[in-house]
């Protein structure tokens, strides 16, 4: 398995802007993917509603997207891929942390 280094959100945006990708394994093949911190919200909406082909078209390099279509991975394969993408970019994929709970208690009337 390739060794991954953590990418800050600013670095991820710079990578996307310059057309750089990180390599992640899917079904034993290396695919080039934009680091998770640089994914556009339009891609995240596709992920949230399960439009995997559209989502992956947005975050994979064109050659990697074609390879993804040829591989026709299982859900287990895609889950492992997404975990590797998340680990490589240092971010949790597909989950929003939302607002942090208030440290002050709220009094009800």
mmCIF file of N, CA and C in Angstrom:
data_model
loop_
_atom_site.group_PDB
_atom_site.id
_atom_site.type_symbol
_atom_site.label_atom_id
_atom_site.label_comp_id
_atom_site.label_asym_id
_atom_site.label_seq_id
_atom_site.Cartn_x
_atom_site.Cartn_y
_atom_site.Cartn_z
ATOM 1 N N UNK A 1 0.854 -1.185 0.000
ATOM 2 C CA UNK A 1 0.000 0.000 0.000
ATOM 3 C C UNK A 1 0.893 1.239 0.000
ATOM 4 N N UNK A 2 0.577 2.257 -0.807
ATOM 5 C CA UNK A 2 1.409 3.450 -0.846
ATOM 6 C C UNK A 2 1.327 4.217 0.462
ATOM 7 N N UNK A 3 2.416 4.885 0.789
ATOM 8 C CA UNK A 3 2.447 5.689 1.998
ATOM 9 C C UNK A 3 1.822 7.050 1.700
ATOM 10 N N UNK A 4 0.999 7.534 2.628
ATOM 11 C CA UNK A 4 0.303 8.808 2.422
ATOM 12 C C UNK A 4 0.824 9.850 3.390
ATOM 13 N N UNK A 5 0.847 11.087 2.947
ATOM 14 C CA UNK A 5 1.163 12.190 3.827
ATOM 15 C C UNK A 5 -0.094 13.031 3.971
ATOM 16 N N UNK A 6 -0.252 13.644 5.132
ATOM 17 C CA UNK A 6 -1.442 14.449 5.358
ATOM 18 C C UNK A 6 -1.366 15.732 4.552
ATOM 19 N N UNK A 7 -2.515 16.158 4.049
ATOM 20 C CA UNK A 7 -2.618 17.358 3.237
ATOM 21 C C UNK A 7 -3.529 18.330 3.969
ATOM 22 N N UNK A 8 -3.076 19.569 4.148
ATOM 23 C CA UNK A 8 -3.922 20.573 4.788
ATOM 24 C C UNK A 8 -4.993 21.018 3.800
ATOM 25 N N UNK A 9 -6.117 21.571 4.288
ATOM 26 C CA UNK A 9 -7.148 22.054 3.363
ATOM 27 C C UNK A 9 -6.613 23.067 2.352
ATOM 28 N N UNK A 10 -5.718 23.968 2.784
ATOM 29 C CA UNK A 10 -5.153 24.960 1.860
ATOM 30 C C UNK A 10 -4.320 24.274 0.784
ATOM 31 N N UNK A 11 -3.523 23.270 1.184
ATOM 32 C CA UNK A 11 -2.731 22.524 0.209
ATOM 33 C C UNK A 11 -3.638 21.774 -0.760
ATOM 34 N N UNK A 12 -4.742 21.219 -0.250
ATOM 35 C CA UNK A 12 -5.679 20.478 -1.105
ATOM 36 C C UNK A 12 -6.283 21.396 -2.169
ATOM 37 N N UNK A 13 -6.634 22.619 -1.776
ATOM 38 C CA UNK A 13 -7.190 23.570 -2.747
ATOM 39 C C UNK A 13 -6.146 23.942 -3.795
ATOM 40 N N UNK A 14 -4.899 24.108 -3.347
ATOM 41 C CA UNK A 14 -3.825 24.430 -4.284
ATOM 42 C C UNK A 14 -3.589 23.262 -5.250
ATOM 43 N N UNK A 15 -3.652 22.049 -4.727
ATOM 44 C CA UNK A 15 -3.482 20.860 -5.561
ATOM 45 C C UNK A 15 -4.554 20.812 -6.630
ATOM 46 N N UNK A 16 -5.814 21.043 -6.223
ATOM 47 C CA UNK A 16 -6.907 21.002 -7.196
ATOM 48 C C UNK A 16 -6.732 22.093 -8.246
ATOM 49 N N UNK A 17 -6.374 23.280 -7.805
ATOM 50 C CA UNK A 17 -6.227 24.402 -8.732
ATOM 51 C C UNK A 17 -5.126 24.149 -9.749
ATOM 52 N N UNK A 18 -4.077 23.459 -9.334
ATOM 53 C CA UNK A 18 -2.971 23.204 -10.251
ATOM 54 C C UNK A 18 -3.110 21.873 -10.978
ATOM 55 N N UNK A 19 -4.225 21.153 -10.748
ATOM 56 C CA UNK A 19 -4.473 19.910 -11.460
ATOM 57 C C UNK A 19 -3.731 18.714 -10.898
ATOM 58 N N UNK A 20 -3.243 18.794 -9.664
ATOM 59 C CA UNK A 20 -2.526 17.683 -9.050
ATOM 60 C C UNK A 20 -3.490 16.784 -8.288
ATOM 61 N N UNK A 21 -3.126 15.538 -8.192
ATOM 62 C CA UNK A 21 -3.952 14.543 -7.533
ATOM 63 C C UNK A 21 -3.084 13.713 -6.590
ATOM 64 N N UNK A 22 -3.742 12.969 -5.710
ATOM 65 C CA UNK A 22 -3.070 11.966 -4.899
ATOM 66 C C UNK A 22 -3.451 10.604 -5.461
ATOM 67 N N UNK A 23 -2.561 9.638 -5.343
ATOM 68 C CA UNK A 23 -2.827 8.289 -5.847
ATOM 69 C C UNK A 23 -3.443 7.439 -4.750
ATOM 70 N N UNK A 24 -4.526 6.744 -5.101
ATOM 71 C CA UNK A 24 -5.233 5.871 -4.169
ATOM 72 C C UNK A 24 -5.587 4.593 -4.913
ATOM 73 N N UNK A 25 -5.503 3.463 -4.219
ATOM 74 C CA UNK A 25 -5.744 2.158 -4.834
ATOM 75 C C UNK A 25 -7.237 1.807 -4.827
ATOM 76 N N UNK A 26 -7.704 1.295 -5.966
ATOM 77 C CA UNK A 26 -9.060 0.759 -6.094
ATOM 78 C C UNK A 26 -8.948 -0.535 -6.886
ATOM 79 N N UNK A 27 -9.357 -1.640 -6.280
ATOM 80 C CA UNK A 27 -9.290 -2.957 -6.930
ATOM 81 C C UNK A 27 -7.880 -3.264 -7.430
ATOM 82 N N UNK A 28 -6.871 -2.849 -6.676
ATOM 83 C CA UNK A 28 -5.498 -3.134 -7.042
ATOM 84 C C UNK A 28 -4.904 -2.207 -8.092
ATOM 85 N N UNK A 29 -5.664 -1.214 -8.547
ATOM 86 C CA UNK A 29 -5.173 -0.248 -9.536
ATOM 87 C C UNK A 29 -5.060 1.117 -8.868
ATOM 88 N N UNK A 30 -4.067 1.893 -9.278
ATOM 89 C CA UNK A 30 -3.887 3.237 -8.732
ATOM 90 C C UNK A 30 -4.725 4.242 -9.519
ATOM 91 N N UNK A 31 -5.543 4.998 -8.790
ATOM 92 C CA UNK A 31 -6.342 6.061 -9.393
ATOM 93 C C UNK A 31 -5.863 7.393 -8.836
ATOM 94 N N UNK A 32 -5.982 8.446 -9.632
ATOM 95 C CA UNK A 32 -5.622 9.788 -9.198
ATOM 96 C C UNK A 32 -6.893 10.510 -8.773
ATOM 97 N N UNK A 33 -6.894 10.996 -7.532
ATOM 98 C CA UNK A 33 -8.073 11.649 -6.971
ATOM 99 C C UNK A 33 -7.673 12.979 -6.348
ATOM 100 N N UNK A 34 -8.554 13.958 -6.472
ATOM 101 C CA UNK A 34 -8.367 15.253 -5.812
ATOM 102 C C UNK A 34 -8.458 15.006 -4.302
ATOM 103 N N UNK A 35 -7.558 15.567 -3.497
ATOM 104 C CA UNK A 35 -7.659 15.396 -2.041
ATOM 105 C C UNK A 35 -9.023 15.863 -1.525
ATOM 106 N N UNK A 36 -9.553 15.153 -0.540
ATOM 107 C CA UNK A 36 -10.911 15.398 -0.049
ATOM 108 C C UNK A 36 -11.159 16.850 0.352
ATOM 109 N N UNK A 37 -10.167 17.529 0.889
ATOM 110 C CA UNK A 37 -10.351 18.921 1.305
ATOM 111 C C UNK A 37 -10.603 19.877 0.160
ATOM 112 N N UNK A 38 -10.301 19.451 -1.058
ATOM 113 C CA UNK A 38 -10.486 20.317 -2.226
ATOM 114 C C UNK A 38 -11.730 19.949 -3.031
ATOM 115 N N UNK A 39 -12.540 18.999 -2.536
ATOM 116 C CA UNK A 39 -13.754 18.629 -3.267
ATOM 117 C C UNK A 39 -14.748 19.773 -3.233
ATOM 118 N N UNK A 40 -15.342 20.043 -4.362
ATOM 119 C CA UNK A 40 -16.368 21.085 -4.482
ATOM 120 C C UNK A 40 -17.658 20.630 -3.806
ATOM 121 N N UNK A 41 -18.444 21.584 -3.356
ATOM 122 C CA UNK A 41 -19.713 21.259 -2.719
ATOM 123 C C UNK A 41 -20.664 20.567 -3.689
ATOM 124 N N UNK A 42 -20.565 20.879 -4.965
ATOM 125 C CA UNK A 42 -21.408 20.198 -5.948
ATOM 126 C C UNK A 42 -21.082 18.704 -5.981
ATOM 127 N N UNK A 43 -19.806 18.351 -5.841
ATOM 128 C CA UNK A 43 -19.414 16.943 -5.782
ATOM 129 C C UNK A 43 -19.919 16.307 -4.486
ATOM 130 N N UNK A 44 -19.845 17.034 -3.395
ATOM 131 C CA UNK A 44 -20.322 16.509 -2.109
ATOM 132 C C UNK A 44 -21.827 16.245 -2.148
ATOM 133 N N UNK A 45 -22.584 17.114 -2.830
ATOM 134 C CA UNK A 45 -24.034 16.876 -2.954
ATOM 135 C C UNK A 45 -24.292 15.567 -3.689
ATOM 136 N N UNK A 46 -23.526 15.303 -4.741
ATOM 137 C CA UNK A 46 -23.676 14.045 -5.477
ATOM 138 C C UNK A 46 -23.349 12.857 -4.577
ATOM 139 N N UNK A 47 -22.310 12.985 -3.765
ATOM 140 C CA UNK A 47 -21.932 11.909 -2.847
ATOM 141 C C UNK A 47 -23.049 11.649 -1.835
ATOM 142 N N UNK A 48 -23.610 12.727 -1.277
ATOM 143 C CA UNK A 48 -24.651 12.580 -0.256
ATOM 144 C C UNK A 48 -25.900 11.892 -0.787
ATOM 145 N N UNK A 49 -26.224 12.084 -2.052
ATOM 146 C CA UNK A 49 -27.434 11.456 -2.612
ATOM 147 C C UNK A 49 -27.114 10.149 -3.333
ATOM 148 N N UNK A 50 -25.858 9.724 -3.270
ATOM 149 C CA UNK A 50 -25.484 8.434 -3.827
ATOM 150 C C UNK A 50 -25.222 8.403 -5.320
ATOM 151 N N UNK A 51 -24.989 9.558 -5.939
ATOM 152 C CA UNK A 51 -24.649 9.607 -7.369
ATOM 153 C C UNK A 51 -23.148 9.359 -7.510
ATOM 154 N N UNK A 52 -22.741 8.106 -7.305
ATOM 155 C CA UNK A 52 -21.311 7.785 -7.259
ATOM 156 C C UNK A 52 -20.602 8.044 -8.579
ATOM 157 N N UNK A 53 -21.215 7.692 -9.707
ATOM 158 C CA UNK A 53 -20.548 7.938 -10.990
ATOM 159 C C UNK A 53 -20.293 9.431 -11.196
ATOM 160 N N UNK A 54 -21.290 10.262 -10.941
ATOM 161 C CA UNK A 54 -21.130 11.704 -11.096
ATOM 162 C C UNK A 54 -20.132 12.277 -10.108
ATOM 163 N N UNK A 55 -20.190 11.794 -8.861
ATOM 164 C CA UNK A 55 -19.252 12.240 -7.841
ATOM 165 C C UNK A 55 -17.816 11.897 -8.237
ATOM 166 N N UNK A 56 -17.600 10.638 -8.630
ATOM 167 C CA UNK A 56 -16.243 10.215 -8.979
ATOM 168 C C UNK A 56 -15.744 10.894 -10.248
ATOM 169 N N UNK A 57 -16.642 11.206 -11.150
ATOM 170 C CA UNK A 57 -16.232 11.955 -12.342
ATOM 171 C C UNK A 57 -15.692 13.330 -11.947
ATOM 172 N N UNK A 58 -16.280 13.906 -10.883
ATOM 173 C CA UNK A 58 -15.845 15.223 -10.407
ATOM 174 C C UNK A 58 -14.498 15.184 -9.673
ATOM 175 N N UNK A 59 -14.188 14.077 -8.971
ATOM 176 C CA UNK A 59 -13.005 14.071 -8.112
ATOM 177 C C UNK A 59 -11.838 13.233 -8.649
ATOM 178 N N UNK A 60 -12.072 12.440 -9.685
ATOM 179 C CA UNK A 60 -10.989 11.649 -10.273
ATOM 180 C C UNK A 60 -10.433 12.359 -11.501
ATOM 181 N N UNK A 61 -9.177 12.069 -11.819
ATOM 182 C CA UNK A 61 -8.631 12.566 -13.083
ATOM 183 C C UNK A 61 -9.404 11.886 -14.216
ATOM 184 N N UNK A 62 -9.454 12.485 -15.399
ATOM 185 C CA UNK A 62 -10.201 11.870 -16.507
ATOM 186 C C UNK A 62 -9.776 10.430 -16.805
ATOM 187 N N UNK A 63 -8.481 10.141 -16.820
ATOM 188 C CA UNK A 63 -8.026 8.774 -17.074
ATOM 189 C C UNK A 63 -8.448 7.827 -15.955
ATOM 190 N N UNK A 64 -8.400 8.305 -14.712
ATOM 191 C CA UNK A 64 -8.796 7.475 -13.575
ATOM 192 C C UNK A 64 -10.293 7.207 -13.585
ATOM 193 N N UNK A 65 -11.077 8.184 -14.031
ATOM 194 C CA UNK A 65 -12.520 7.963 -14.110
ATOM 195 C C UNK A 65 -12.831 6.859 -15.127
ATOM 196 N N UNK A 66 -12.148 6.876 -16.243
ATOM 197 C CA UNK A 66 -12.348 5.822 -17.250
ATOM 198 C C UNK A 66 -11.961 4.458 -16.676
ATOM 199 N N UNK A 67 -10.870 4.400 -15.921
ATOM 200 C CA UNK A 67 -10.438 3.156 -15.295
ATOM 201 C C UNK A 67 -11.462 2.701 -14.263
ATOM 202 N N UNK A 68 -12.002 3.636 -13.481
ATOM 203 C CA UNK A 68 -13.048 3.312 -12.503
ATOM 204 C C UNK A 68 -14.240 2.644 -13.203
ATOM 205 N N UNK A 69 -14.665 3.195 -14.333
ATOM 206 C CA UNK A 69 -15.788 2.613 -15.063
ATOM 207 C C UNK A 69 -15.460 1.196 -15.538
ATOM 208 N N UNK A 70 -14.235 0.993 -16.003
ATOM 209 C CA UNK A 70 -13.812 -0.337 -16.455
ATOM 210 C C UNK A 70 -13.758 -1.325 -15.296
ATOM 211 N N UNK A 71 -13.290 -0.888 -14.136
ATOM 212 C CA UNK A 71 -13.161 -1.770 -12.973
ATOM 213 C C UNK A 71 -14.518 -2.217 -12.442
ATOM 214 N N UNK A 72 -15.541 -1.359 -12.544
ATOM 215 C CA UNK A 72 -16.883 -1.654 -12.041
ATOM 216 C C UNK A 72 -16.818 -2.227 -10.619
ATOM 217 N N UNK A 73 -16.291 -1.432 -9.659
ATOM 218 C CA UNK A 73 -16.045 -1.941 -8.304
ATOM 219 C C UNK A 73 -17.334 -2.239 -7.530
ATOM 220 N N UNK A 74 -17.196 -3.081 -6.509
ATOM 221 C CA UNK A 74 -18.303 -3.374 -5.596
ATOM 222 C C UNK A 74 -18.415 -2.246 -4.567
ATOM 223 N N UNK A 75 -19.489 -2.265 -3.786
ATOM 224 C CA UNK A 75 -19.634 -1.282 -2.711
ATOM 225 C C UNK A 75 -18.498 -1.423 -1.697
ATOM 226 N N UNK A 76 -18.112 -2.661 -1.392
ATOM 227 C CA UNK A 76 -16.996 -2.867 -0.460
ATOM 228 C C UNK A 76 -15.705 -2.262 -1.004
ATOM 229 N N UNK A 77 -15.466 -2.441 -2.313
ATOM 230 C CA UNK A 77 -14.281 -1.856 -2.943
ATOM 231 C C UNK A 77 -14.309 -0.332 -2.820
ATOM 232 N N UNK A 78 -15.476 0.266 -3.100
ATOM 233 C CA UNK A 78 -15.595 1.727 -3.022
ATOM 234 C C UNK A 78 -15.439 2.233 -1.593
ATOM 235 N N UNK A 79 -15.986 1.488 -0.623
ATOM 236 C CA UNK A 79 -15.832 1.897 0.774
ATOM 237 C C UNK A 79 -14.363 1.911 1.173
ATOM 238 N N UNK A 80 -13.616 0.876 0.794
ATOM 239 C CA UNK A 80 -12.182 0.826 1.101
ATOM 240 C C UNK A 80 -11.452 1.975 0.414
ATOM 241 N N UNK A 81 -11.828 2.269 -0.836
ATOM 242 C CA UNK A 81 -11.234 3.378 -1.586
ATOM 243 C C UNK A 81 -11.478 4.704 -0.865
ATOM 244 N N UNK A 82 -12.723 4.938 -0.451
ATOM 245 C CA UNK A 82 -13.060 6.199 0.219
ATOM 246 C C UNK A 82 -12.329 6.324 1.556
ATOM 247 N N UNK A 83 -12.167 5.209 2.270
ATOM 248 C CA UNK A 83 -11.415 5.247 3.529
ATOM 249 C C UNK A 83 -9.962 5.615 3.265
ATOM 250 N N UNK A 84 -9.407 5.077 2.188
ATOM 251 C CA UNK A 84 -8.012 5.392 1.844
ATOM 252 C C UNK A 84 -7.877 6.858 1.421
ATOM 253 N N UNK A 85 -8.858 7.368 0.671
ATOM 254 C CA UNK A 85 -8.846 8.789 0.288
ATOM 255 C C UNK A 85 -8.883 9.648 1.548
ATOM 256 N N UNK A 86 -9.753 9.285 2.476
ATOM 257 C CA UNK A 86 -9.891 10.032 3.725
ATOM 258 C C UNK A 86 -8.604 9.999 4.535
ATOM 259 N N UNK A 87 -7.990 8.834 4.644
ATOM 260 C CA UNK A 87 -6.754 8.694 5.409
ATOM 261 C C UNK A 87 -5.624 9.479 4.754
ATOM 262 N N UNK A 88 -5.584 9.479 3.439
ATOM 263 C CA UNK A 88 -4.524 10.168 2.716
ATOM 264 C C UNK A 88 -4.629 11.666 2.772
ATOM 265 N N UNK A 89 -5.858 12.170 2.951
ATOM 266 C CA UNK A 89 -6.027 13.619 2.978
ATOM 267 C C UNK A 89 -6.190 14.150 4.395
ATOM 268 N N UNK A 90 -6.278 13.243 5.364
ATOM 269 C CA UNK A 90 -6.409 13.675 6.756
ATOM 270 C C UNK A 90 -7.780 14.208 7.097
ATOM 271 N N UNK A 91 -8.785 13.885 6.288
ATOM 272 C CA UNK A 91 -10.136 14.376 6.530
ATOM 273 C C UNK A 91 -11.123 13.236 6.468
ATOM 274 N N UNK A 92 -12.227 13.368 7.195
ATOM 275 C CA UNK A 92 -13.290 12.391 7.129
ATOM 276 C C UNK A 92 -14.142 12.703 5.917
ATOM 277 N N UNK A 93 -14.380 11.715 5.091
ATOM 278 C CA UNK A 93 -15.118 11.905 3.846
ATOM 279 C C UNK A 93 -16.600 11.679 4.061
ATOM 280 N N UNK A 94 -17.429 12.614 3.566
ATOM 281 C CA UNK A 94 -18.869 12.425 3.567
ATOM 282 C C UNK A 94 -19.563 12.707 4.881
ATOM 283 N N UNK A 95 -18.851 13.133 5.870
ATOM 284 C CA UNK A 95 -19.451 13.434 7.160
ATOM 285 C C UNK A 95 -19.166 14.892 7.500
ATOM 286 N N UNK A 96 -20.200 15.579 7.909
ATOM 287 C CA UNK A 96 -20.020 16.952 8.346
ATOM 288 C C UNK A 96 -20.048 16.969 9.860
ATOM 289 N N UNK A 97 -19.092 17.631 10.451
ATOM 290 C CA UNK A 97 -19.045 17.685 11.905
ATOM 291 C C UNK A 97 -20.156 18.566 12.463
ATOM 292 N N UNK A 98 -20.688 19.461 11.651
ATOM 293 C CA UNK A 98 -21.743 20.348 12.122
ATOM 294 C C UNK A 98 -21.222 21.312 13.165
ATOM 295 N N UNK A 99 -22.132 21.961 13.857
ATOM 296 C CA UNK A 99 -21.734 22.907 14.896
ATOM 297 C C UNK A 99 -21.307 22.166 16.140
ATOM 298 N N UNK A 100 -20.337 22.716 16.811
ATOM 299 C CA UNK A 100 -19.921 22.161 18.096
ATOM 300 C C UNK A 100 -20.964 22.543 19.142
ATOM 301 N N UNK A 101 -21.252 21.646 20.075
ATOM 302 C CA UNK A 101 -22.215 21.997 21.109
ATOM 303 C C UNK A 101 -21.691 23.139 21.974
ATOM 304 N N UNK A 102 -22.596 23.941 22.459
ATOM 305 C CA UNK A 102 -22.227 25.076 23.288
ATOM 306 C C UNK A 102 -21.665 24.590 24.617
ATOM 307 N N UNK A 103 -20.672 25.291 25.107
ATOM 308 C CA UNK A 103 -20.117 24.927 26.417
ATOM 309 C C UNK A 103 -20.997 25.462 27.533
ATOM 310 N N UNK A 104 -21.899 26.368 27.210
ATOM 311 C CA UNK A 104 -22.821 26.912 28.212
ATOM 312 C C UNK A 104 -24.126 26.150 28.160
ATOM 313 N N UNK A 105 -24.665 25.853 29.299
ATOM 314 C CA UNK A 105 -25.960 25.167 29.317
ATOM 315 C C UNK A 105 -27.060 26.195 29.025
ATOM 316 N N UNK A 106 -28.125 25.728 28.434
ATOM 317 C CA UNK A 106 -29.250 26.596 28.105
ATOM 318 C C UNK A 106 -30.364 26.372 29.113
ATOM 319 N N UNK A 107 -30.826 27.440 29.704
ATOM 320 C CA UNK A 107 -31.893 27.329 30.690
ATOM 321 C C UNK A 107 -33.225 27.420 29.998
ATOM 322 N N UNK A 108 -34.109 26.474 30.270
ATOM 323 C CA UNK A 108 -35.466 26.515 29.705
ATOM 324 C C UNK A 108 -36.381 27.242 30.662
ATOM 325 N N UNK A 109 -37.345 27.916 30.081
ATOM 326 C CA UNK A 109 -38.299 28.653 30.924
ATOM 327 C C UNK A 109 -39.610 27.943 30.999
#
